[in-house]
PDB file of C-alpha atoms and ligand atoms in Angstrom:
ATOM      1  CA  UNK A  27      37.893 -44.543 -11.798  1.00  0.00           C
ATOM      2  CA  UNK A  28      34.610 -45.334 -10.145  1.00  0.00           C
ATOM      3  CA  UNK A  29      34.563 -46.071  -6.941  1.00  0.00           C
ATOM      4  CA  UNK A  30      33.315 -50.110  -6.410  1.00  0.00           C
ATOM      5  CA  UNK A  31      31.512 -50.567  -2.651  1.00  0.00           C
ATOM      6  CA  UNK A  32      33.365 -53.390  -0.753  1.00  0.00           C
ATOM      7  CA  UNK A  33      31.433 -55.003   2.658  1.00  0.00           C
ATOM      8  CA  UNK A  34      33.834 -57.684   4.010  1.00  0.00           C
ATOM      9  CA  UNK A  35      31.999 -60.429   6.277  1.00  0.00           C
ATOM     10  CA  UNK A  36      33.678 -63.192   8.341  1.00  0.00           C
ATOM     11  CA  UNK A  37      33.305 -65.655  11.005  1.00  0.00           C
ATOM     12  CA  UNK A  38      33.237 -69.097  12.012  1.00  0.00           C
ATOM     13  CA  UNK A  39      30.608 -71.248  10.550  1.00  0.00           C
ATOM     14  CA  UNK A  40      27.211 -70.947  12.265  1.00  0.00           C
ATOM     15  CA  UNK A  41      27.433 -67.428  13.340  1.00  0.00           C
ATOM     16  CA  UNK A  42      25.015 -66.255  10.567  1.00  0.00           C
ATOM     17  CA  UNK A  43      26.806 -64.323   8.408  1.00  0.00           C
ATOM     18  CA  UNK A  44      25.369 -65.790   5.383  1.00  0.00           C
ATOM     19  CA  UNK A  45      21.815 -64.248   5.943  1.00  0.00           C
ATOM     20  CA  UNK A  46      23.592 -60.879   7.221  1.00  0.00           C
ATOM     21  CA  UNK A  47      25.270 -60.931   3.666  1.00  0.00           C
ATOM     22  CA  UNK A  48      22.307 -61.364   2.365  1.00  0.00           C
ATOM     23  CA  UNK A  49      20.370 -58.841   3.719  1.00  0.00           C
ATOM     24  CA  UNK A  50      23.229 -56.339   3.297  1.00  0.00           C
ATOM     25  CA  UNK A  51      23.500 -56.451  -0.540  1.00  0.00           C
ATOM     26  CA  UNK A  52      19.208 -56.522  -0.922  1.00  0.00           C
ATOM     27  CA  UNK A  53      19.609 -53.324   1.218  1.00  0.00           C
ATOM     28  CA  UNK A  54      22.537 -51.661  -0.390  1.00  0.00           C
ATOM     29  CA  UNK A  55      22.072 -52.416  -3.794  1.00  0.00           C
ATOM     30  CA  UNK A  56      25.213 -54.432  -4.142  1.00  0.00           C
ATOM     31  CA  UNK A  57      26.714 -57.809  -5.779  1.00  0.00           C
ATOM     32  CA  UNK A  58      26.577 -61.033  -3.082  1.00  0.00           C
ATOM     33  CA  UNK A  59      29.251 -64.046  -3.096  1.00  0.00           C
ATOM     34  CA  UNK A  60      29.592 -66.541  -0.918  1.00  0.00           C
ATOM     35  CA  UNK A  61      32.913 -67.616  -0.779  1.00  0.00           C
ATOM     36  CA  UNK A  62      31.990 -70.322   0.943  1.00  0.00           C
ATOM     37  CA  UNK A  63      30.835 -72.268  -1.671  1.00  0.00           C
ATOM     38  CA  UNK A  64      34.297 -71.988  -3.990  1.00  0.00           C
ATOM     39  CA  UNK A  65      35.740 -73.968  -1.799  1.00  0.00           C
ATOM     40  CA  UNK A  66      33.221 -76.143  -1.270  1.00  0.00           C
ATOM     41  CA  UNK A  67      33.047 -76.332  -5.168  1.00  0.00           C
ATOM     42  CA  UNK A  68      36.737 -77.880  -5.466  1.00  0.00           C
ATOM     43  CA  UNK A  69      35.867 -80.535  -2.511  1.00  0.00           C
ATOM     44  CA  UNK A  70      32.716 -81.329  -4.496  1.00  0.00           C
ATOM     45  CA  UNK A  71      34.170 -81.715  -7.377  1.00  0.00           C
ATOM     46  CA  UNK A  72      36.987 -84.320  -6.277  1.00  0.00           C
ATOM     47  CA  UNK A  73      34.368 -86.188  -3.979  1.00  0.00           C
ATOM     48  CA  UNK A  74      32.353 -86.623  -7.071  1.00  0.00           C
ATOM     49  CA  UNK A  75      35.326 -88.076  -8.921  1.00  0.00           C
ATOM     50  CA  UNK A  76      36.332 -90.079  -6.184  1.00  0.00           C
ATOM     51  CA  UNK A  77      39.744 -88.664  -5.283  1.00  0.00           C
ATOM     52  CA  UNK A  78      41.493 -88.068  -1.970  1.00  0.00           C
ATOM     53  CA  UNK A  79      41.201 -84.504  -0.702  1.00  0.00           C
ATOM     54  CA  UNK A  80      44.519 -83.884  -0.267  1.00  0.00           C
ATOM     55  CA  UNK A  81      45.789 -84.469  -3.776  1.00  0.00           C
ATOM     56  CA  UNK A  82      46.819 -81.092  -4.944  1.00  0.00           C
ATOM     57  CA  UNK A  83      46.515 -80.706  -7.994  1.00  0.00           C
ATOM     58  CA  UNK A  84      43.732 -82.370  -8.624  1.00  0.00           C
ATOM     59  CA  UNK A  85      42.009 -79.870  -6.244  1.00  0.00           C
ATOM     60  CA  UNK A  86      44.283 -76.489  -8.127  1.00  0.00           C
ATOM     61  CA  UNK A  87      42.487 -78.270 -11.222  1.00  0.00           C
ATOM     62  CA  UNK A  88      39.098 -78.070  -9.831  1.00  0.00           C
ATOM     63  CA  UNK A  89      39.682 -74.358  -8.600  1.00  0.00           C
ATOM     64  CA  UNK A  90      40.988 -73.049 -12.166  1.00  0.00           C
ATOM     65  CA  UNK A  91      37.516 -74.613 -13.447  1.00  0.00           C
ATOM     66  CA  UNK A  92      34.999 -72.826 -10.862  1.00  0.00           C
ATOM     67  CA  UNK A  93      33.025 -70.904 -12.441  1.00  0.00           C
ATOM     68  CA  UNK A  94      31.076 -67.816  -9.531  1.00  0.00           C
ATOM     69  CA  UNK A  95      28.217 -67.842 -12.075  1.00  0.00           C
ATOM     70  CA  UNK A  96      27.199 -71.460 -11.718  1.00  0.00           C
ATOM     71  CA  UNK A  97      27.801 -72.037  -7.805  1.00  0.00           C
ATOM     72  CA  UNK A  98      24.583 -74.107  -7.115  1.00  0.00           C
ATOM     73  CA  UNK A  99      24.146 -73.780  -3.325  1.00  0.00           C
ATOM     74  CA  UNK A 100      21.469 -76.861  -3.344  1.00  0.00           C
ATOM     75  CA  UNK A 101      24.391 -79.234  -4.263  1.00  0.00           C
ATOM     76  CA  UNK A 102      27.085 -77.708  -2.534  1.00  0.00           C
ATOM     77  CA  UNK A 103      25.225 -76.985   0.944  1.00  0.00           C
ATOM     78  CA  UNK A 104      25.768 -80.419   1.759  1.00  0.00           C
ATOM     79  CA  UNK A 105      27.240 -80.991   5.275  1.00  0.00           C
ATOM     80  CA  UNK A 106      29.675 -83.366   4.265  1.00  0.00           C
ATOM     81  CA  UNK A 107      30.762 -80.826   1.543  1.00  0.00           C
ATOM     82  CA  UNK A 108      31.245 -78.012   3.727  1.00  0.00           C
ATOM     83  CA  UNK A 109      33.959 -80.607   5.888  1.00  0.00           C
ATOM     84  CA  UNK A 110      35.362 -81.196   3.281  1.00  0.00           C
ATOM     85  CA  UNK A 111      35.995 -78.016   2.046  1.00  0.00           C
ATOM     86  CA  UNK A 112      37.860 -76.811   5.208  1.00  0.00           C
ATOM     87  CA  UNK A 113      40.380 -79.516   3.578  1.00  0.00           C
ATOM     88  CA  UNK A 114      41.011 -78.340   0.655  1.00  0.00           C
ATOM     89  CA  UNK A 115      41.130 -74.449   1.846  1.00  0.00           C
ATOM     90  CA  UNK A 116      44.807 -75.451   4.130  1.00  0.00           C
ATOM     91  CA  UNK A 117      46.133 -75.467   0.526  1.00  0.00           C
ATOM     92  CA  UNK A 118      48.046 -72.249  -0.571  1.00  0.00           C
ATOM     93  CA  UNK A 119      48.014 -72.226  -4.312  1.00  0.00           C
ATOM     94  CA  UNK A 120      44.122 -73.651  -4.071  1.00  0.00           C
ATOM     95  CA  UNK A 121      43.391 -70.616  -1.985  1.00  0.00           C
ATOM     96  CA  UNK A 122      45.415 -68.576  -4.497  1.00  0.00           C
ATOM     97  CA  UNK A 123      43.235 -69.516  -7.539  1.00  0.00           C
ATOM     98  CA  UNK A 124      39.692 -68.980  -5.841  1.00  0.00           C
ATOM     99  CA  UNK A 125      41.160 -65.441  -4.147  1.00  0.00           C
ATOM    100  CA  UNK A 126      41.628 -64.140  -7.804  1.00  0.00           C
ATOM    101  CA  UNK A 127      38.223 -65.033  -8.928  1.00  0.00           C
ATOM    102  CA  UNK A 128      37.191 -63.569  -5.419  1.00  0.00           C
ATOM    103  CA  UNK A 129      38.979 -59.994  -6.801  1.00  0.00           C
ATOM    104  CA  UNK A 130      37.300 -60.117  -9.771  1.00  0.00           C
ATOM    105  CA  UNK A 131      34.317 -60.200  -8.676  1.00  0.00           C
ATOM    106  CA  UNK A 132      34.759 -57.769  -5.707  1.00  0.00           C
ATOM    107  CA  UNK A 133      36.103 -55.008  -8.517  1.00  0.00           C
ATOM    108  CA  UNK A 134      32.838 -55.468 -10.827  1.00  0.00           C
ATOM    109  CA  UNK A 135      30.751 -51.724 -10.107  1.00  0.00           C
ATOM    110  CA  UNK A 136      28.513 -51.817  -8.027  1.00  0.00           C
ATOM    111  CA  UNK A 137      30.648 -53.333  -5.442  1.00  0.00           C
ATOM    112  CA  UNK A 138      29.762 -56.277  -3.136  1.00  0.00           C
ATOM    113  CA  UNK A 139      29.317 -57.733  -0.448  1.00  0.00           C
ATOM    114  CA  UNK A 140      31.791 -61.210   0.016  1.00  0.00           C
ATOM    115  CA  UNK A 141      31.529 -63.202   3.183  1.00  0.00           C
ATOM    116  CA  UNK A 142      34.027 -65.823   4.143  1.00  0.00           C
ATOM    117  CA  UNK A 143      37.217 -66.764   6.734  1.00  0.00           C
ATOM    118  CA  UNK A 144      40.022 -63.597   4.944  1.00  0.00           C
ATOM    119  CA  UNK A 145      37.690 -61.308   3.141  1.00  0.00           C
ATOM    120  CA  UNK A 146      38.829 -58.628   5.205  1.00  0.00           C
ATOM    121  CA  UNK A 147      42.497 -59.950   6.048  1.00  0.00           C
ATOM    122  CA  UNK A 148      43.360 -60.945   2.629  1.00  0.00           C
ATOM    123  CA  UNK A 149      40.564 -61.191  -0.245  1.00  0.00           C
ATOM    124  CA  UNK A 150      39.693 -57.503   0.390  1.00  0.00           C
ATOM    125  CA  UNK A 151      42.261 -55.979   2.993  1.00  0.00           C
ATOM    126  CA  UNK A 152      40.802 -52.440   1.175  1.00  0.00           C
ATOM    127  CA  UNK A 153      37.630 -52.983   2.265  1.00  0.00           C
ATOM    128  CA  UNK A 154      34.944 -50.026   3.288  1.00  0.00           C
ATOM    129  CA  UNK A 155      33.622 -51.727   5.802  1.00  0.00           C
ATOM    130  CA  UNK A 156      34.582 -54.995   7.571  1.00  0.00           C
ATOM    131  CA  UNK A 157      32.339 -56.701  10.368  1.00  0.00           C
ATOM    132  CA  UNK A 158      33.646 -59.959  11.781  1.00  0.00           C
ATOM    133  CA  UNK A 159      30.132 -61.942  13.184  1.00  0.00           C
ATOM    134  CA  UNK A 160      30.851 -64.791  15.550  1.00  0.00           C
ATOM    135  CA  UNK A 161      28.552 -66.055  18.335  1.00  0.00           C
ATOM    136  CA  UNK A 162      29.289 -69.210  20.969  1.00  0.00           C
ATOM    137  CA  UNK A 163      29.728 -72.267  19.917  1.00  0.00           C
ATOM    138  CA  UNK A 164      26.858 -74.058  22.127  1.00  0.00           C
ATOM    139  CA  UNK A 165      24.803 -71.019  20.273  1.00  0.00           C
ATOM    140  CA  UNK A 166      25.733 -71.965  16.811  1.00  0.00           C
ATOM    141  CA  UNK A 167      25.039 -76.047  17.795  1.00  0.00           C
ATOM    142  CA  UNK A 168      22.102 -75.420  18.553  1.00  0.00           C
ATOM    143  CA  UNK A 169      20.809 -72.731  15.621  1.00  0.00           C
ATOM    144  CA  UNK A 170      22.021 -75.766  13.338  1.00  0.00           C
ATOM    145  CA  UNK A 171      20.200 -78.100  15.485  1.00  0.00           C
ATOM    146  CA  UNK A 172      16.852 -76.199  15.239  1.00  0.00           C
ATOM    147  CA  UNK A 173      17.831 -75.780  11.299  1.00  0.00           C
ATOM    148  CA  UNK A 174      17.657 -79.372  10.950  1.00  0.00           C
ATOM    149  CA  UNK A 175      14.449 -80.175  13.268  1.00  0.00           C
ATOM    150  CA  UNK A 176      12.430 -77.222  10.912  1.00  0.00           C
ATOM    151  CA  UNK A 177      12.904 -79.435   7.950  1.00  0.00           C
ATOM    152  CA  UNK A 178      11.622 -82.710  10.033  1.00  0.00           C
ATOM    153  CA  UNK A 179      15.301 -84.041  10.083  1.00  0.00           C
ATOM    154  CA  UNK A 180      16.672 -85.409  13.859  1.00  0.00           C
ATOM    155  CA  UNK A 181      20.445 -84.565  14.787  1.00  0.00           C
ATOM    156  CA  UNK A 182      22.168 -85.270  18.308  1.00  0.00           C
ATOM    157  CA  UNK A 183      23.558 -81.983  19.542  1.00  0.00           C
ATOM    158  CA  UNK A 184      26.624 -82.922  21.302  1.00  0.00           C
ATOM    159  CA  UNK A 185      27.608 -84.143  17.721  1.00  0.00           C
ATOM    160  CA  UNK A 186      26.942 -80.748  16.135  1.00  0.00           C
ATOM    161  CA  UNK A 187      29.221 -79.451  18.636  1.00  0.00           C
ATOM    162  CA  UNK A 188      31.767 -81.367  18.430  1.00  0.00           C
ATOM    163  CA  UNK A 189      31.720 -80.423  14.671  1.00  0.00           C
ATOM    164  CA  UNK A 190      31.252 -76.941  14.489  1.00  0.00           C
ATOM    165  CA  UNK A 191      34.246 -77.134  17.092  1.00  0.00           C
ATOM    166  CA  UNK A 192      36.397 -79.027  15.014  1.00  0.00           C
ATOM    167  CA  UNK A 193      35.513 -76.795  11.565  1.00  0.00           C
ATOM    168  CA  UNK A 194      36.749 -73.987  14.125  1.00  0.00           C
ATOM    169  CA  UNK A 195      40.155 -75.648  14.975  1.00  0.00           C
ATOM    170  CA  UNK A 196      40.791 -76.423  11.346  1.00  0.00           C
ATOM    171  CA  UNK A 197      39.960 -72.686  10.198  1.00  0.00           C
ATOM    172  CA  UNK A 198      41.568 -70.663  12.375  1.00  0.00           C
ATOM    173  CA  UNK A 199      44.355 -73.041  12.550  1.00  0.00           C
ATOM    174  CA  UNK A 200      45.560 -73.174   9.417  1.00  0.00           C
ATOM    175  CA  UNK A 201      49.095 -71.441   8.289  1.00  0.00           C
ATOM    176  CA  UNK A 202      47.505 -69.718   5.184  1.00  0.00           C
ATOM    177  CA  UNK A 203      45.134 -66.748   5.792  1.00  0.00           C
ATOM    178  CA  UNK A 204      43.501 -68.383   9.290  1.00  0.00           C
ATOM    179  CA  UNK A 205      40.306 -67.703   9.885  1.00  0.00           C
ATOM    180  CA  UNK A 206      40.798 -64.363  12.686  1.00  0.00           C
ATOM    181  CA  UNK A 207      39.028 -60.644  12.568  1.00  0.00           C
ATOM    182  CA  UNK A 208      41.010 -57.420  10.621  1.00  0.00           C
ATOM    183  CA  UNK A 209      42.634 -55.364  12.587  1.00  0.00           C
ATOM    184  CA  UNK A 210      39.902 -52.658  11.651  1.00  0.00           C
ATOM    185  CA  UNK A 211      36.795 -55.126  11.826  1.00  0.00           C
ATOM    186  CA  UNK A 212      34.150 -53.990  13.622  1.00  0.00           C
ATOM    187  CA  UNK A 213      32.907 -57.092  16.181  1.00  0.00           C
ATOM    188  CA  UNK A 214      29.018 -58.226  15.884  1.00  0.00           C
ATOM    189  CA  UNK A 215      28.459 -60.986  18.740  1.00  0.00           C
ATOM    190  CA  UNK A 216      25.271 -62.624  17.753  1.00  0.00           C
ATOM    191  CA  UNK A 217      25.168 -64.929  20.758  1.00  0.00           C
ATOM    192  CA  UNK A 218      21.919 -63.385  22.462  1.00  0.00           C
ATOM    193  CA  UNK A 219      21.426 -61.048  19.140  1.00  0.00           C
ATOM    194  CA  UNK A 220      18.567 -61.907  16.695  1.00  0.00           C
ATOM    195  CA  UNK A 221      19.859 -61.377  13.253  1.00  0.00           C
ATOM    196  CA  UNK A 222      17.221 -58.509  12.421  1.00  0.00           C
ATOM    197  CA  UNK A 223      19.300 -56.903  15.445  1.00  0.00           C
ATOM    198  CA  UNK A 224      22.340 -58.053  13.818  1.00  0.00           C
ATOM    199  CA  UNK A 225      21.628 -56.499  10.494  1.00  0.00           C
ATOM    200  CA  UNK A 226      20.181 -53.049  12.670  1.00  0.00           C
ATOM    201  CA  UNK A 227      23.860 -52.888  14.043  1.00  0.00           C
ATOM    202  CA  UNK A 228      25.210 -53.243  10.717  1.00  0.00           C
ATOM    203  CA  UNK A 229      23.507 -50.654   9.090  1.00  0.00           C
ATOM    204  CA  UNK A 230      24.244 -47.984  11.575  1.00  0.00           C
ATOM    205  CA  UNK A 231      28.216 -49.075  11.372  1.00  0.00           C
ATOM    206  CA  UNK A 232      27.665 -48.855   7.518  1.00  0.00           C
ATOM    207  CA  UNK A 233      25.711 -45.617   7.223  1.00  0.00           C
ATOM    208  CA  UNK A 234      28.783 -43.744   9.454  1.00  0.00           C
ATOM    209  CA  UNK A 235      31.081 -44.871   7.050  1.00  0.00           C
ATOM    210  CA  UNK A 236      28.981 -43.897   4.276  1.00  0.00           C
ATOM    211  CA  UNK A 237      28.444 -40.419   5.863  1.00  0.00           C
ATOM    212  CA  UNK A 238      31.574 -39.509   6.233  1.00  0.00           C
ATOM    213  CA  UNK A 239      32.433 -40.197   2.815  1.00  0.00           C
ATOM    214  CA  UNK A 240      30.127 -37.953   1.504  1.00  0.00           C
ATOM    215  CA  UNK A 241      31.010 -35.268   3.514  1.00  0.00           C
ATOM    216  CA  UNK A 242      34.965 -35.567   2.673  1.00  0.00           C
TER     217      UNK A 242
HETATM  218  O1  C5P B 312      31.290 -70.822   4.917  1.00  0.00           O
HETATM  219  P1  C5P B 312      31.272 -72.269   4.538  1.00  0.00           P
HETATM  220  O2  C5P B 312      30.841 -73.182   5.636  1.00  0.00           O
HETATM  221  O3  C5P B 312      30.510 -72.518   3.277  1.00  0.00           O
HETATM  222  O4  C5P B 312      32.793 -72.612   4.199  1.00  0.00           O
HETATM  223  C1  C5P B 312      33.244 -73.932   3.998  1.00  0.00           C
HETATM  224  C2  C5P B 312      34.736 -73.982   4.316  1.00  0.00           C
HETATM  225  O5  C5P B 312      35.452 -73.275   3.296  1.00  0.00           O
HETATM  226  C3  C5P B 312      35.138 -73.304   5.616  1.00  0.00           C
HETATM  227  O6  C5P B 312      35.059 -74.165   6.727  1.00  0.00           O
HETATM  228  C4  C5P B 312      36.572 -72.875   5.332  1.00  0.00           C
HETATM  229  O7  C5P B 312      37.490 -73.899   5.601  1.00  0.00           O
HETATM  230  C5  C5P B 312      36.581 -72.620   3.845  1.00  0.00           C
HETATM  231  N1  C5P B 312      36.562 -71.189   3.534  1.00  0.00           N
HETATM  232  C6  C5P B 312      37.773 -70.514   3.555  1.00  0.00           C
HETATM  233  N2  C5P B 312      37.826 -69.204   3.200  1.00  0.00           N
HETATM  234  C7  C5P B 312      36.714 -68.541   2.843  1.00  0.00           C
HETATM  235  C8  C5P B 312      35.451 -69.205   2.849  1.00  0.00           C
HETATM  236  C9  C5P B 312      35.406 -70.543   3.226  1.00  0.00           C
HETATM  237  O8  C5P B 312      38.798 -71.086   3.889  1.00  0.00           O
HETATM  238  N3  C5P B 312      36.817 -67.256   2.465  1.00  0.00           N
END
């Protein structure tokens, strides 16, 4: 069986694992998903039709129907989509639907690199490597603050805070697959770390791994 190449990336939202994912599959040659943006697919998809996020099976509905190959990040970016989707994600058999498409795409050669809240804890608990990237919360305020002033838009920062903070509670508080590091994660702190340093760090935990697998 051919081997597939499995990088597992999570954190809280804000910590800039998105861009380390990024720069990780360019670099390795490998398949990217966001996992993010299932979610935020099934909480699009019943705010368009005007339903109440906690209705079940509208939302199981909506996950059955997401399709990886037509995730359109411009739509589903949204800040009010990515709130909402920590709503629908408490939901067990939602999170059971997406984590199958998640598999499916993790097994398809050459391998990939997911990021998310349980890539390494559930989605991909086999995973070659797993990093778990958090930074501050003050840190990640104000990285989304600057975010928003670079495209001329104005934000109050105690408001980002208080949001980010709340997206924490909800994620790592949940009952089903909490957002939390693997037991084998390696930690990247990116609170005073630039995310060229970041992605540095990376490499050098990936390359070990690699190395010794081509010497066993
Ligand atoms: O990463 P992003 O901000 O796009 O994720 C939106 C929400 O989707 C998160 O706040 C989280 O509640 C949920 N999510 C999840 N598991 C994942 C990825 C995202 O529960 N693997």
């Amino acid at each position: 069986m051919t081997h597939v190449f499995t990088i597992a990336i999570d954190g809280p939202a804000g910590a800039g694992k998105g861009t380390l994912a990024r720069r990780l599959a360019d670099h390795y040659r490998l398949n990217l998903l966001d996992t993010g943006l299932t979610y935020r697919a099934v909480a699009h998809a019943l705010l368009r039709l005007g339903l109440p996020l906690d209705n079940v099976s509208a939302a199981e509905t909506a996950a059955r129907q997401v399709d990886l190959a037509k995730l359109d990040r411009a739509v589903l970016s949204a800040h009010a989509v990515g709130e909402a989707a920590s709503k629908v994600a408490v939901f067990p058999t939602v999170r059971r639907i997406l984590v199958e498409k998640q598999r499916d795409f993790a097994r398809t050669p050459p391998g990939a690199v997911l990021d998310g809240r349980d890539i390494g804890t559930v989605v991909c608990p086999d995973a070659d490597i797993k990093l778990y990237v958090t930074a501050s919360a003050e840190v990640r305020a104000k990285r989304r603050l600057a975010e928003i002033e670079s495209i001329g838009g104005t934000a109050n920062f105690a408001e980002i805070l208080a949001d980010i903070q709340r997206r924490d509670e909800r994620d790592m508080g949940r009952a089903d697959s909490p957002l939390k590091p693997a037991a084998d994660a390696h930690l990247l702190d990116t609170s005073e770390m630039a995310i060229e340093a970041a992605f540095l760090a990376a490499m050098s935990v990936i390359d070990d791994v690699l190395a010794k697998k081509n010497k066993a």
